[in-house]
CSV table of C-alpha atoms in Angstrom, one decimal:
chain,number,residue,atom,x,y,z
A,46,UNK,CA,129.0,124.9,101.6
A,47,UNK,CA,129.0,121.5,99.9
A,48,UNK,CA,127.9,118.8,102.4
A,49,UNK,CA,127.2,115.1,101.9
A,50,UNK,CA,123.7,114.2,103.1
A,51,UNK,CA,123.0,110.6,103.9
A,52,UNK,CA,119.5,109.2,104.7
A,53,UNK,CA,119.5,105.8,106.4
A,54,UNK,CA,116.3,103.8,105.9
A,55,UNK,CA,115.2,100.2,106.7
A,56,UNK,CA,115.5,99.2,103.1
A,57,UNK,CA,118.0,101.6,101.5
A,58,UNK,CA,120.8,104.0,102.4
A,59,UNK,CA,120.8,107.1,100.1
A,60,UNK,CA,123.3,109.9,99.7
A,61,UNK,CA,123.9,113.1,97.6
A,62,UNK,CA,125.9,116.2,97.7
A,63,UNK,CA,123.9,119.2,98.9
A,64,UNK,CA,124.4,123.0,98.8
A,65,UNK,CA,123.7,123.8,102.5
A,66,UNK,CA,122.9,127.4,101.7
A,67,UNK,CA,120.2,126.8,99.1
A,68,UNK,CA,119.2,123.2,99.9
A,69,UNK,CA,119.8,122.3,96.3
A,70,UNK,CA,120.9,118.7,95.6
A,71,UNK,CA,124.1,119.0,93.5
A,72,UNK,CA,124.3,115.4,92.4
A,73,UNK,CA,121.9,112.5,91.7
A,74,UNK,CA,121.0,110.4,94.6
A,75,UNK,CA,123.2,107.3,95.1
A,76,UNK,CA,121.4,104.4,96.8
A,77,UNK,CA,122.7,101.1,98.3
A,78,UNK,CA,120.4,98.5,99.8
A,79,UNK,CA,120.5,98.4,103.6
A,80,UNK,CA,122.5,95.3,104.6
A,81,UNK,CA,120.4,92.3,105.9
A,82,UNK,CA,120.5,92.2,109.6
A,83,UNK,CA,121.0,96.0,109.8
A,84,UNK,CA,124.1,95.6,112.1
A,85,UNK,CA,126.3,98.6,113.0
A,86,UNK,CA,129.5,97.5,111.2
A,87,UNK,CA,127.7,96.5,108.0
A,88,UNK,CA,125.8,99.8,107.8
A,89,UNK,CA,128.9,101.8,108.6
A,90,UNK,CA,130.6,100.1,105.7
A,91,UNK,CA,127.8,101.2,103.4
A,92,UNK,CA,128.1,104.8,104.6
A,93,UNK,CA,131.8,104.7,103.8
A,94,UNK,CA,131.0,103.3,100.3
A,95,UNK,CA,128.7,106.3,99.7
A,96,UNK,CA,131.4,108.7,100.8
A,97,UNK,CA,133.9,107.1,98.4
A,98,UNK,CA,131.3,107.2,95.6
A,99,UNK,CA,131.2,111.0,95.8
A,100,UNK,CA,134.9,111.3,96.6
A,101,UNK,CA,133.8,113.6,99.4
A,102,UNK,CA,136.3,115.1,101.8
A,103,UNK,CA,134.1,117.5,103.9
A,104,UNK,CA,131.3,117.4,106.5
A,105,UNK,CA,128.6,114.7,106.5
A,106,UNK,CA,125.1,114.8,107.9
A,107,UNK,CA,123.2,111.6,108.5
A,108,UNK,CA,119.5,111.0,109.1
A,109,UNK,CA,119.2,107.9,111.3
A,110,UNK,CA,115.9,105.9,111.7
A,111,UNK,CA,115.5,106.0,115.5
A,112,UNK,CA,116.1,108.1,118.6
A,113,UNK,CA,119.5,109.8,118.6
A,114,UNK,CA,120.6,111.8,121.7
A,115,UNK,CA,124.0,113.6,121.5
A,116,UNK,CA,125.1,111.2,118.7
A,117,UNK,CA,124.1,108.0,120.7
A,118,UNK,CA,121.3,105.6,119.7
A,119,UNK,CA,118.7,105.4,122.4
A,120,UNK,CA,116.5,102.8,120.8
A,121,UNK,CA,117.2,100.2,118.1
A,122,UNK,CA,113.9,100.8,116.4
A,123,UNK,CA,113.7,98.6,113.3
A,124,UNK,CA,117.5,98.0,113.3
A,125,UNK,CA,119.6,95.4,115.1
A,126,UNK,CA,119.7,95.4,118.9
A,127,UNK,CA,123.5,96.1,118.8
A,128,UNK,CA,122.7,99.7,118.0
A,129,UNK,CA,121.3,100.4,121.4
A,130,UNK,CA,123.7,102.6,123.4
A,131,UNK,CA,126.1,102.9,120.5
A,132,UNK,CA,127.7,106.3,119.6
A,133,UNK,CA,126.6,106.4,116.0
A,134,UNK,CA,128.5,109.6,115.2
A,135,UNK,CA,131.8,108.0,116.5
A,136,UNK,CA,131.1,104.8,114.5
A,137,UNK,CA,130.6,106.7,111.2
A,138,UNK,CA,133.6,109.1,111.9
A,139,UNK,CA,135.8,106.1,112.3
A,140,UNK,CA,134.4,104.5,109.1
A,141,UNK,CA,134.8,107.6,107.0
A,142,UNK,CA,137.6,109.6,108.6
A,143,UNK,CA,135.4,112.7,108.3
A,144,UNK,CA,133.3,114.9,110.6
A,145,UNK,CA,129.8,113.5,111.0
A,146,UNK,CA,126.6,114.8,112.5
A,147,UNK,CA,123.8,112.3,113.1
A,148,UNK,CA,120.2,113.2,113.8
A,149,UNK,CA,116.9,111.4,113.8
A,150,UNK,CA,115.8,110.8,110.2
A,151,UNK,CA,112.4,112.6,110.7
A,152,UNK,CA,114.2,115.5,112.4
A,153,UNK,CA,116.4,115.6,109.3
A,154,UNK,CA,113.5,115.7,106.9
A,155,UNK,CA,112.0,118.4,109.1
A,156,UNK,CA,115.2,120.5,108.9
A,157,UNK,CA,114.9,120.4,105.1
A,158,UNK,CA,111.2,121.3,105.1
A,159,UNK,CA,111.5,124.0,107.7
A,160,UNK,CA,114.6,125.6,106.1
A,161,UNK,CA,114.0,125.2,102.4
A,162,UNK,CA,110.4,123.9,101.8
A,163,UNK,CA,106.8,124.1,102.8
A,164,UNK,CA,107.5,124.8,106.5
A,165,UNK,CA,109.7,127.9,105.9
A,166,UNK,CA,108.5,130.8,108.1
A,167,UNK,CA,105.6,128.7,109.5
A,168,UNK,CA,104.9,129.6,113.2
A,169,UNK,CA,103.3,127.4,115.9
A,170,UNK,CA,103.7,123.7,116.3
A,171,UNK,CA,104.6,122.0,113.0
A,172,UNK,CA,104.9,118.2,112.8
A,173,UNK,CA,106.9,116.4,110.1
A,174,UNK,CA,105.9,112.8,109.6
A,175,UNK,CA,108.0,110.5,107.4
A,176,UNK,CA,106.2,107.5,106.0
A,177,UNK,CA,108.5,104.5,105.2
A,178,UNK,CA,109.6,101.4,106.9
A,179,UNK,CA,108.4,103.1,110.1
A,180,UNK,CA,106.6,106.3,110.9
A,181,UNK,CA,109.1,108.9,111.9
A,182,UNK,CA,108.1,112.3,113.3
A,183,UNK,CA,109.9,115.6,113.8
A,184,UNK,CA,108.5,118.5,115.8
A,185,UNK,CA,109.2,122.2,115.3
A,186,UNK,CA,107.9,125.1,117.5
A,187,UNK,CA,108.2,128.4,115.8
A,188,UNK,CA,110.8,126.9,113.5
A,189,UNK,CA,113.0,125.4,116.3
A,190,UNK,CA,113.5,121.7,116.5
A,191,UNK,CA,112.1,119.7,119.5
A,192,UNK,CA,114.2,116.6,119.1
A,193,UNK,CA,113.1,112.9,119.1
A,194,UNK,CA,109.4,113.2,118.9
A,195,UNK,CA,108.9,109.5,118.1
A,196,UNK,CA,105.1,109.4,117.6
A,197,UNK,CA,105.3,106.2,115.6
A,198,UNK,CA,106.2,104.4,118.9
A,199,UNK,CA,102.7,104.9,120.3
A,200,UNK,CA,101.2,101.4,121.3
A,201,UNK,CA,98.1,100.4,119.4
A,202,UNK,CA,95.8,97.5,120.2
A,203,UNK,CA,97.9,94.3,119.8
A,204,UNK,CA,100.8,96.2,118.3
A,205,UNK,CA,103.8,97.2,120.3
A,206,UNK,CA,103.9,100.4,118.3
A,207,UNK,CA,101.5,101.9,115.8
A,208,UNK,CA,104.0,102.1,113.0
A,209,UNK,CA,103.9,98.3,112.7
A,210,UNK,CA,100.3,98.7,111.6
A,211,UNK,CA,100.2,102.0,109.8
A,212,UNK,CA,103.6,102.6,108.1
A,213,UNK,CA,104.2,102.1,104.4
A,214,UNK,CA,105.9,98.8,105.2
A,215,UNK,CA,102.6,97.5,106.6
A,216,UNK,CA,100.9,98.5,103.3
A,217,UNK,CA,103.5,96.6,101.3
A,218,UNK,CA,103.7,93.6,103.6
A,219,UNK,CA,99.9,93.1,103.7
A,220,UNK,CA,99.2,94.1,100.1
A,221,UNK,CA,96.8,96.9,101.2
A,222,UNK,CA,95.2,99.3,98.7
A,223,UNK,CA,95.8,103.0,99.3
A,224,UNK,CA,92.2,103.2,100.4
A,225,UNK,CA,92.6,100.6,103.2
A,226,UNK,CA,96.1,101.8,104.2
A,227,UNK,CA,94.9,105.5,104.1
A,228,UNK,CA,92.3,104.7,106.8
A,229,UNK,CA,95.0,103.2,109.0
A,230,UNK,CA,97.2,106.2,108.5
A,231,UNK,CA,94.3,108.5,109.3
A,232,UNK,CA,93.8,106.6,112.6
A,233,UNK,CA,97.5,107.4,113.4
A,234,UNK,CA,96.9,111.1,112.5
A,235,UNK,CA,93.9,111.2,114.8
A,236,UNK,CA,96.2,110.2,117.7
A,237,UNK,CA,98.7,112.8,116.8
A,238,UNK,CA,96.0,115.4,116.6
A,239,UNK,CA,94.6,114.4,120.0
A,240,UNK,CA,97.8,114.1,121.9
A,241,UNK,CA,99.7,117.2,120.7
A,242,UNK,CA,97.2,119.3,118.7
A,243,UNK,CA,99.7,120.6,116.0
A,244,UNK,CA,99.0,123.6,113.8
A,245,UNK,CA,100.3,122.0,110.7
A,246,UNK,CA,101.4,118.5,109.6
A,247,UNK,CA,103.8,117.9,106.7
A,248,UNK,CA,104.3,114.4,105.2
A,249,UNK,CA,107.6,113.2,103.9
A,250,UNK,CA,109.1,109.8,103.0
A,251,UNK,CA,108.4,107.5,100.0
A,252,UNK,CA,104.6,107.5,100.4
A,253,UNK,CA,104.3,111.3,100.4
A,254,UNK,CA,104.7,111.4,96.6
A,255,UNK,CA,101.4,109.4,96.3
A,256,UNK,CA,99.4,111.8,98.6
A,257,UNK,CA,96.7,112.2,96.0
A,258,UNK,CA,95.9,108.5,96.3
A,259,UNK,CA,94.9,108.6,100.0
A,260,UNK,CA,94.3,112.3,100.9
A,261,UNK,CA,90.5,111.7,100.8
A,262,UNK,CA,91.0,109.3,103.8
A,263,UNK,CA,92.4,112.0,106.0
A,264,UNK,CA,89.6,113.5,108.2
A,265,UNK,CA,91.4,115.5,110.9
A,266,UNK,CA,90.8,119.3,111.0
A,267,UNK,CA,94.6,120.1,111.2
A,268,UNK,CA,96.0,120.9,107.7
A,269,UNK,CA,98.0,118.0,106.2
A,270,UNK,CA,100.2,118.5,103.2
A,271,UNK,CA,103.0,116.5,101.4
A,272,UNK,CA,106.4,118.1,101.6
A,273,UNK,CA,107.5,119.6,98.3
A,274,UNK,CA,110.9,118.0,98.7
A,275,UNK,CA,109.2,114.5,99.1
A,276,UNK,CA,111.7,111.7,99.7
A,277,UNK,CA,114.7,113.9,99.0
A,278,UNK,CA,114.0,115.7,102.3
A,279,UNK,CA,116.0,113.3,104.4
A,280,UNK,CA,119.2,113.8,102.4
A,281,UNK,CA,118.8,117.6,102.2
A,282,UNK,CA,117.9,117.9,105.9
A,283,UNK,CA,120.8,115.7,107.1
A,284,UNK,CA,123.1,118.1,105.2
A,285,UNK,CA,121.4,121.1,106.8
A,286,UNK,CA,121.8,119.5,110.3
A,287,UNK,CA,125.5,119.1,109.7
A,288,UNK,CA,126.1,122.8,109.4
A,289,UNK,CA,123.6,123.8,112.1
């Protein structure tokens, strides 16, 4: 089945057509910058523009960068406060006139990795961490999703949440080298390892493609590997979620 996968991020909203059986991207990725203010109506308009770009008439899967429960936003995260309590699925359905499934963005990336990538057939507790504007996380036990595992929300020192200190956006904002940022990210992984003791950690998002630059900073015993799908995982996984 041909599904439109859309990955919503703090800086960009990306989409592509995906074969939901094989996980193959059928088109090049189309990206539109996330509107300033990150308000619901503005972002819904961009989603509609992506649908029109592909002239798509079928199901849509959307990876959304915060907690989603039964289609409803439970935390605004790095977005505008108007998202809180909003039914995101209904908003995007109205904007596009098409069936829409919305899941947490890290859960979407996890769907891709567990169905088509490095996590396929892996047993035990597998954690998918997406490194971008924030630190998203998806949890899978014996291949089954445990939704809304938002580990980036852990408080850390003076920071309300550790992702403000250890996400890729912090690296860019503060002009950190991969060496300095890698040590911060390793601190985050130490907390993940201590709190939930996963069997395997898979990294996705933009910074996953540069894994060789900071892998020497990672000191936890749990195996940590970049996703083969890298920053395409959000789009592919959103499409997979739409048919699951």
